[in-house]
Amino acid sequence: MTHCFVLDAQGRKLSPTKEKRAWYLIRKQKAILKCKFPMVIQLVREVPEEEIDSTPIHLGIDDGSGIALVQECRAENKPVFKGTIELRIDVKEKLAVRRGHRRYRRQHKKYRPARFDNRSSSRKEGRIPPSIRQKKDAILRVVRQLTKWVRIDKIFLEDVLIDIRALEKRYNPYRWEYQQSNRLDENIRKAAILRDRNTCQDCGATNTRMEVHHITQGV
C-alpha cells in the first residue's frame, strides 16, 4: 500500500494521501497515527467543509477475495488501496465434525423419540450454506471497516457464473456431474481462446494477440 487514509480532527473522511506525506505530517506533529496497517492518520486540525475533496472513490471487489480502491483523477485513475482477503477454508470440515457429534448425541437420547428435520435454520427460505455465507460476511466486514476511514462513492462487484452450460444450453446435470468441468483448459484465458478458435468476438480478427476480458454491453 502506497497511500494512507486521512481523517480530520472531527473524524470526517478526507482523500487519501501518500505514505511519505503522512509520515511527514506525523513528524511535524500535524497528525497522529490511528492505524498502522492499513495506515490511517488523523489531522490535529479541522478541515472546512468547502475544502474537502469530493473526487469519487470506487471500490472494486473480486468474488475470489480481491479488493481495491481507485480514485478518479483528471489524467488517470489512481489506485489507493489493494489487498487480498484470506478466507477460511475449514468451515466445511468443522461442520462435518459438528454434525457427527450431534448425530452421536441424538442416538444416545433414549428418553425421547428421534426427531427429523427439526432445525428451522435448515428449512427457512433463502438459506445460504455456512461455507458460502462466511466468505461473504468476511468481505462485508472489510468493506464496513474501510467505510470508517475513506469515502466510497460506488462499489463494483465482480460476479461469477457457476454453471454456464445451464444458462446457455439448458443443461440440467445430476449433482455429481457438477464436479466434472467441461472447460477446454484449466486456464480460463486459454479456454476462452480455444472456444472462440482464436478469433476476436468484436472485430473478427484472427492470428493476432487476443485480449480476454469481461464483456461490456452498451446501453
mmCIF file of C-alpha atoms in Angstrom:
data_model
loop_
_atom_site.group_PDB
_atom_site.id
_atom_site.type_symbol
_atom_site.label_atom_id
_atom_site.label_comp_id
_atom_site.label_asym_id
_atom_site.label_seq_id
_atom_site.Cartn_x
_atom_site.Cartn_y
_atom_site.Cartn_z
ATOM 1 C CA MET A 1 0.000 0.000 0.000
ATOM 2 C CA THR A 2 1.493 3.360 -1.054
ATOM 3 C CA HIS A 3 -1.342 5.586 0.162
ATOM 4 C CA CYS A 4 -2.724 6.440 3.571
ATOM 5 C CA PHE A 5 -6.284 7.160 4.714
ATOM 6 C CA VAL A 6 -6.800 10.593 6.268
ATOM 7 C CA LEU A 7 -9.303 11.889 8.831
ATOM 8 C CA ASP A 8 -9.609 15.427 10.153
ATOM 9 C CA ALA A 9 -9.933 16.409 13.808
ATOM 10 C CA GLN A 10 -13.698 15.804 13.701
ATOM 11 C CA GLY A 11 -13.299 12.356 12.170
ATOM 12 C CA ARG A 12 -14.509 13.363 8.714
ATOM 13 C CA LYS A 13 -13.090 11.320 5.835
ATOM 14 C CA LEU A 14 -10.653 13.110 3.508
ATOM 15 C CA SER A 15 -8.954 11.981 0.323
ATOM 16 C CA PRO A 16 -6.074 9.508 0.786
ATOM 17 C CA THR A 17 -2.519 10.802 0.626
ATOM 18 C CA LYS A 18 0.854 9.157 0.039
ATOM 19 C CA GLU A 19 2.544 7.401 2.944
ATOM 20 C CA LYS A 20 5.623 9.647 2.742
ATOM 21 C CA ARG A 21 3.392 12.686 3.126
ATOM 22 C CA ALA A 22 1.612 11.040 6.057
ATOM 23 C CA TRP A 23 4.858 10.327 7.923
ATOM 24 C CA TYR A 24 5.968 13.919 7.274
ATOM 25 C CA LEU A 25 2.770 15.224 8.901
ATOM 26 C CA ILE A 26 3.299 12.908 11.873
ATOM 27 C CA ARG A 27 6.899 14.104 12.357
ATOM 28 C CA LYS A 28 5.730 17.729 12.217
ATOM 29 C CA GLN A 29 3.055 16.874 14.835
ATOM 30 C CA LYS A 30 0.327 17.907 12.434
ATOM 31 C CA ALA A 31 -1.278 14.461 12.545
ATOM 32 C CA ILE A 32 -1.374 11.360 14.715
ATOM 33 C CA LEU A 33 -1.191 7.720 13.669
ATOM 34 C CA LYS A 34 -4.514 5.935 14.173
ATOM 35 C CA CYS A 35 -3.712 2.625 12.497
ATOM 36 C CA LYS A 36 -0.513 1.213 11.021
ATOM 37 C CA PHE A 37 -1.965 -1.299 8.535
ATOM 38 C CA PRO A 38 -3.785 -0.098 6.660
ATOM 39 C CA MET A 39 -2.182 3.223 7.513
ATOM 40 C CA VAL A 40 -4.650 5.793 8.879
ATOM 41 C CA ILE A 41 -3.778 9.234 10.229
ATOM 42 C CA GLN A 42 -5.911 11.914 11.851
ATOM 43 C CA LEU A 43 -5.094 15.590 11.450
ATOM 44 C CA VAL A 44 -4.930 17.765 14.548
ATOM 45 C CA ARG A 45 -6.945 20.471 12.799
ATOM 46 C CA GLU A 46 -10.457 20.584 11.427
ATOM 47 C CA VAL A 47 -10.815 20.922 7.658
ATOM 48 C CA PRO A 48 -13.636 23.239 6.485
ATOM 49 C CA GLU A 49 -16.414 21.570 4.558
ATOM 50 C CA GLU A 50 -15.728 23.575 1.391
ATOM 51 C CA GLU A 51 -12.075 22.422 1.332
ATOM 52 C CA ILE A 52 -12.836 18.689 1.490
ATOM 53 C CA ASP A 53 -12.062 16.956 -1.798
ATOM 54 C CA SER A 54 -15.108 15.212 -3.288
ATOM 55 C CA THR A 55 -13.315 13.253 -6.022
ATOM 56 C CA PRO A 56 -15.188 9.958 -6.479
ATOM 57 C CA ILE A 57 -13.598 6.854 -4.971
ATOM 58 C CA HIS A 58 -14.699 3.453 -6.252
ATOM 59 C CA LEU A 59 -14.392 0.113 -4.506
ATOM 60 C CA GLY A 60 -13.831 -2.982 -6.626
ATOM 61 C CA ILE A 61 -14.461 -6.428 -5.172
ATOM 62 C CA ASP A 62 -13.432 -9.694 -6.754
ATOM 63 C CA ASP A 63 -15.587 -12.568 -5.565
ATOM 64 C CA GLY A 64 -12.392 -14.538 -5.035
ATOM 65 C CA SER A 65 -11.477 -12.168 -2.142
ATOM 66 C CA GLY A 66 -9.546 -9.474 -4.082
ATOM 67 C CA ILE A 67 -10.354 -5.870 -3.139
ATOM 68 C CA ALA A 68 -9.163 -2.461 -4.393
ATOM 69 C CA LEU A 69 -9.932 1.245 -4.016
ATOM 70 C CA VAL A 70 -9.498 3.531 -7.029
ATOM 71 C CA GLN A 71 -9.814 7.320 -7.012
ATOM 72 C CA GLU A 72 -10.827 9.196 -10.155
ATOM 73 C CA CYS A 73 -8.323 11.811 -11.310
ATOM 74 C CA ARG A 74 -8.140 14.205 -14.256
ATOM 75 C CA ALA A 75 -5.292 12.402 -16.022
ATOM 76 C CA GLU A 76 -5.870 8.796 -14.985
ATOM 77 C CA ASN A 77 -7.447 6.840 -12.169
ATOM 78 C CA LYS A 78 -5.244 6.350 -9.106
ATOM 79 C CA PRO A 79 -5.259 3.095 -7.097
ATOM 80 C CA VAL A 80 -5.053 3.982 -3.408
ATOM 81 C CA PHE A 81 -5.569 0.589 -1.787
ATOM 82 C CA LYS A 82 -5.469 -3.028 -2.843
ATOM 83 C CA GLY A 83 -5.268 -6.297 -0.999
ATOM 84 C CA THR A 84 -6.388 -9.885 -0.668
ATOM 85 C CA ILE A 85 -8.756 -11.175 1.987
ATOM 86 C CA GLU A 86 -7.677 -14.506 3.425
ATOM 87 C CA LEU A 87 -10.856 -16.548 3.615
ATOM 88 C CA ARG A 88 -11.387 -19.573 5.797
ATOM 89 C CA ILE A 89 -11.332 -22.961 4.078
ATOM 90 C CA ASP A 90 -12.039 -25.160 7.084
ATOM 91 C CA VAL A 91 -15.721 -24.390 7.564
ATOM 92 C CA LYS A 92 -16.986 -27.448 5.691
ATOM 93 C CA GLU A 93 -14.752 -29.811 7.678
ATOM 94 C CA LYS A 94 -15.751 -28.258 11.019
ATOM 95 C CA LEU A 95 -19.440 -28.547 10.115
ATOM 96 C CA ALA A 96 -18.923 -32.221 9.293
ATOM 97 C CA VAL A 97 -17.318 -32.812 12.701
ATOM 98 C CA ARG A 98 -20.136 -30.973 14.462
ATOM 99 C CA ARG A 99 -22.696 -32.981 12.540
ATOM 100 C CA GLY A 100 -21.054 -36.194 13.703
ATOM 101 C CA HIS A 101 -21.107 -35.069 17.358
ATOM 102 C CA ARG A 102 -24.778 -34.131 17.134
ATOM 103 C CA ARG A 103 -25.699 -37.391 15.473
ATOM 104 C CA TYR A 104 -23.905 -39.357 18.198
ATOM 105 C CA ARG A 105 -25.595 -37.334 20.944
ATOM 106 C CA ARG A 106 -29.053 -37.757 19.452
ATOM 107 C CA GLN A 107 -28.655 -41.529 19.142
ATOM 108 C CA HIS A 108 -27.938 -41.768 22.877
ATOM 109 C CA LYS A 109 -31.002 -39.839 23.983
ATOM 110 C CA LYS A 110 -33.210 -42.805 24.833
ATOM 111 C CA TYR A 111 -35.659 -40.759 26.840
ATOM 112 C CA ARG A 112 -37.387 -39.236 23.821
ATOM 113 C CA PRO A 113 -38.244 -40.432 20.295
ATOM 114 C CA ALA A 114 -35.955 -39.448 17.415
ATOM 115 C CA ARG A 115 -36.848 -36.294 15.511
ATOM 116 C CA PHE A 116 -36.116 -35.453 11.882
ATOM 117 C CA ASP A 117 -35.636 -32.102 10.131
ATOM 118 C CA ASN A 118 -36.474 -30.102 13.227
ATOM 119 C CA ARG A 119 -33.985 -27.264 12.697
ATOM 120 C CA SER A 120 -35.633 -24.070 11.481
ATOM 121 C CA SER A 121 -32.342 -22.719 10.073
ATOM 122 C CA SER A 122 -32.147 -25.656 7.641
ATOM 123 C CA ARG A 123 -35.686 -25.190 6.336
ATOM 124 C CA LYS A 124 -36.017 -21.417 6.055
ATOM 125 C CA GLU A 125 -36.428 -19.851 2.619
ATOM 126 C CA GLY A 126 -33.368 -18.255 1.039
ATOM 127 C CA ARG A 127 -30.921 -20.101 3.276
ATOM 128 C CA ILE A 128 -27.235 -19.733 2.349
ATOM 129 C CA PRO A 129 -24.811 -22.575 3.171
ATOM 130 C CA PRO A 130 -22.456 -21.617 6.028
ATOM 131 C CA SER A 131 -19.342 -22.244 3.902
ATOM 132 C CA ILE A 132 -20.530 -19.607 1.403
ATOM 133 C CA ARG A 133 -22.028 -17.213 3.933
ATOM 134 C CA GLN A 134 -18.818 -16.894 5.953
ATOM 135 C CA LYS A 135 -16.943 -15.827 2.795
ATOM 136 C CA LYS A 136 -19.492 -13.107 2.042
ATOM 137 C CA ASP A 137 -19.515 -11.957 5.680
ATOM 138 C CA ALA A 138 -15.703 -11.712 5.666
ATOM 139 C CA ILE A 139 -15.797 -9.408 2.632
ATOM 140 C CA LEU A 140 -18.568 -7.290 4.164
ATOM 141 C CA ARG A 141 -16.575 -6.869 7.385
ATOM 142 C CA VAL A 142 -13.642 -5.467 5.425
ATOM 143 C CA VAL A 143 -15.928 -3.119 3.459
ATOM 144 C CA ARG A 144 -17.560 -1.816 6.662
ATOM 145 C CA GLN A 145 -14.135 -1.169 8.151
ATOM 146 C CA LEU A 146 -12.944 0.713 5.067
ATOM 147 C CA THR A 147 -16.035 2.948 5.127
ATOM 148 C CA LYS A 148 -14.889 4.229 8.551
ATOM 149 C CA TRP A 149 -11.689 5.612 7.036
ATOM 150 C CA VAL A 150 -12.458 6.572 3.444
ATOM 151 C CA ARG A 151 -15.398 7.819 1.414
ATOM 152 C CA ILE A 152 -16.714 5.194 -1.009
ATOM 153 C CA ASP A 153 -18.998 6.518 -3.752
ATOM 154 C CA LYS A 154 -19.564 3.328 -5.766
ATOM 155 C CA ILE A 155 -18.998 -0.383 -5.276
ATOM 156 C CA PHE A 156 -18.314 -2.693 -8.217
ATOM 157 C CA LEU A 157 -18.715 -6.419 -7.586
ATOM 158 C CA GLU A 158 -17.287 -8.966 -9.996
ATOM 159 C CA ASP A 159 -19.791 -11.809 -10.109
ATOM 160 C CA VAL A 160 -19.073 -15.308 -11.362
ATOM 161 C CA LEU A 161 -21.499 -17.647 -13.099
ATOM 162 C CA ILE A 162 -21.379 -21.090 -11.542
ATOM 163 C CA ASP A 163 -22.632 -23.189 -14.466
ATOM 164 C CA ILE A 164 -22.574 -21.597 -17.910
ATOM 165 C CA ARG A 165 -23.962 -24.730 -19.552
ATOM 166 C CA ALA A 166 -27.177 -24.443 -17.565
ATOM 167 C CA LEU A 167 -27.648 -20.865 -18.829
ATOM 168 C CA GLU A 168 -26.662 -21.363 -22.476
ATOM 169 C CA LYS A 169 -27.784 -24.877 -23.382
ATOM 170 C CA ARG A 170 -30.443 -25.541 -20.722
ATOM 171 C CA TYR A 171 -28.204 -28.296 -19.406
ATOM 172 C CA ASN A 172 -29.568 -29.938 -16.277
ATOM 173 C CA PRO A 173 -26.850 -32.205 -14.850
ATOM 174 C CA TYR A 174 -27.036 -34.599 -11.957
ATOM 175 C CA ARG A 175 -25.477 -33.486 -8.676
ATOM 176 C CA TRP A 176 -22.313 -35.496 -9.168
ATOM 177 C CA GLU A 177 -21.860 -34.071 -12.692
ATOM 178 C CA TYR A 178 -21.394 -30.531 -11.358
ATOM 179 C CA GLN A 179 -17.876 -31.555 -10.320
ATOM 180 C CA GLN A 180 -16.956 -32.542 -13.868
ATOM 181 C CA SER A 181 -15.826 -29.442 -15.730
ATOM 182 C CA ASN A 182 -16.351 -29.043 -19.484
ATOM 183 C CA ARG A 183 -13.675 -26.350 -19.677
ATOM 184 C CA LEU A 184 -11.258 -26.782 -22.574
ATOM 185 C CA ASP A 185 -8.293 -25.780 -20.406
ATOM 186 C CA GLU A 186 -7.661 -25.182 -16.711
ATOM 187 C CA ASN A 187 -6.561 -21.622 -17.546
ATOM 188 C CA ILE A 188 -9.720 -19.593 -18.204
ATOM 189 C CA ARG A 189 -7.945 -17.266 -20.657
ATOM 190 C CA LYS A 190 -6.704 -20.186 -22.748
ATOM 191 C CA ALA A 191 -10.097 -21.861 -22.540
ATOM 192 C CA ALA A 192 -11.812 -18.742 -23.929
ATOM 193 C CA ILE A 193 -9.323 -18.519 -26.826
ATOM 194 C CA LEU A 194 -9.785 -22.201 -27.676
ATOM 195 C CA ARG A 195 -13.556 -21.853 -27.503
ATOM 196 C CA ASP A 196 -13.542 -18.878 -29.926
ATOM 197 C CA ARG A 197 -10.915 -20.511 -32.196
ATOM 198 C CA ASN A 198 -8.502 -17.603 -31.788
ATOM 199 C CA THR A 199 -10.996 -15.161 -33.329
ATOM 200 C CA CYS A 200 -11.825 -11.753 -31.886
ATOM 201 C CA GLN A 201 -15.511 -11.602 -30.962
ATOM 202 C CA ASP A 202 -15.594 -7.828 -31.507
ATOM 203 C CA CYS A 203 -13.933 -7.243 -34.887
ATOM 204 C CA GLY A 204 -13.400 -10.791 -36.190
ATOM 205 C CA ALA A 205 -9.586 -10.529 -36.411
ATOM 206 C CA THR A 206 -7.531 -13.734 -36.332
ATOM 207 C CA ASN A 207 -3.850 -14.660 -35.967
ATOM 208 C CA THR A 208 -3.208 -11.832 -33.508
ATOM 209 C CA ARG A 209 -2.741 -11.431 -29.775
ATOM 210 C CA MET A 210 -6.104 -11.744 -28.067
ATOM 211 C CA GLU A 211 -7.272 -9.778 -25.044
ATOM 212 C CA VAL A 212 -9.533 -11.836 -22.791
ATOM 213 C CA HIS A 213 -11.673 -9.707 -20.502
ATOM 214 C CA HIS A 214 -15.242 -9.118 -19.371
ATOM 215 C CA ILE A 215 -17.910 -8.273 -21.926
ATOM 216 C CA THR A 216 -19.152 -4.669 -21.709
ATOM 217 C CA GLN A 217 -22.584 -4.118 -23.199
ATOM 218 C CA GLY A 218 -23.609 -0.647 -24.267
ATOM 219 C CA VAL A 219 -26.911 0.906 -23.300
#
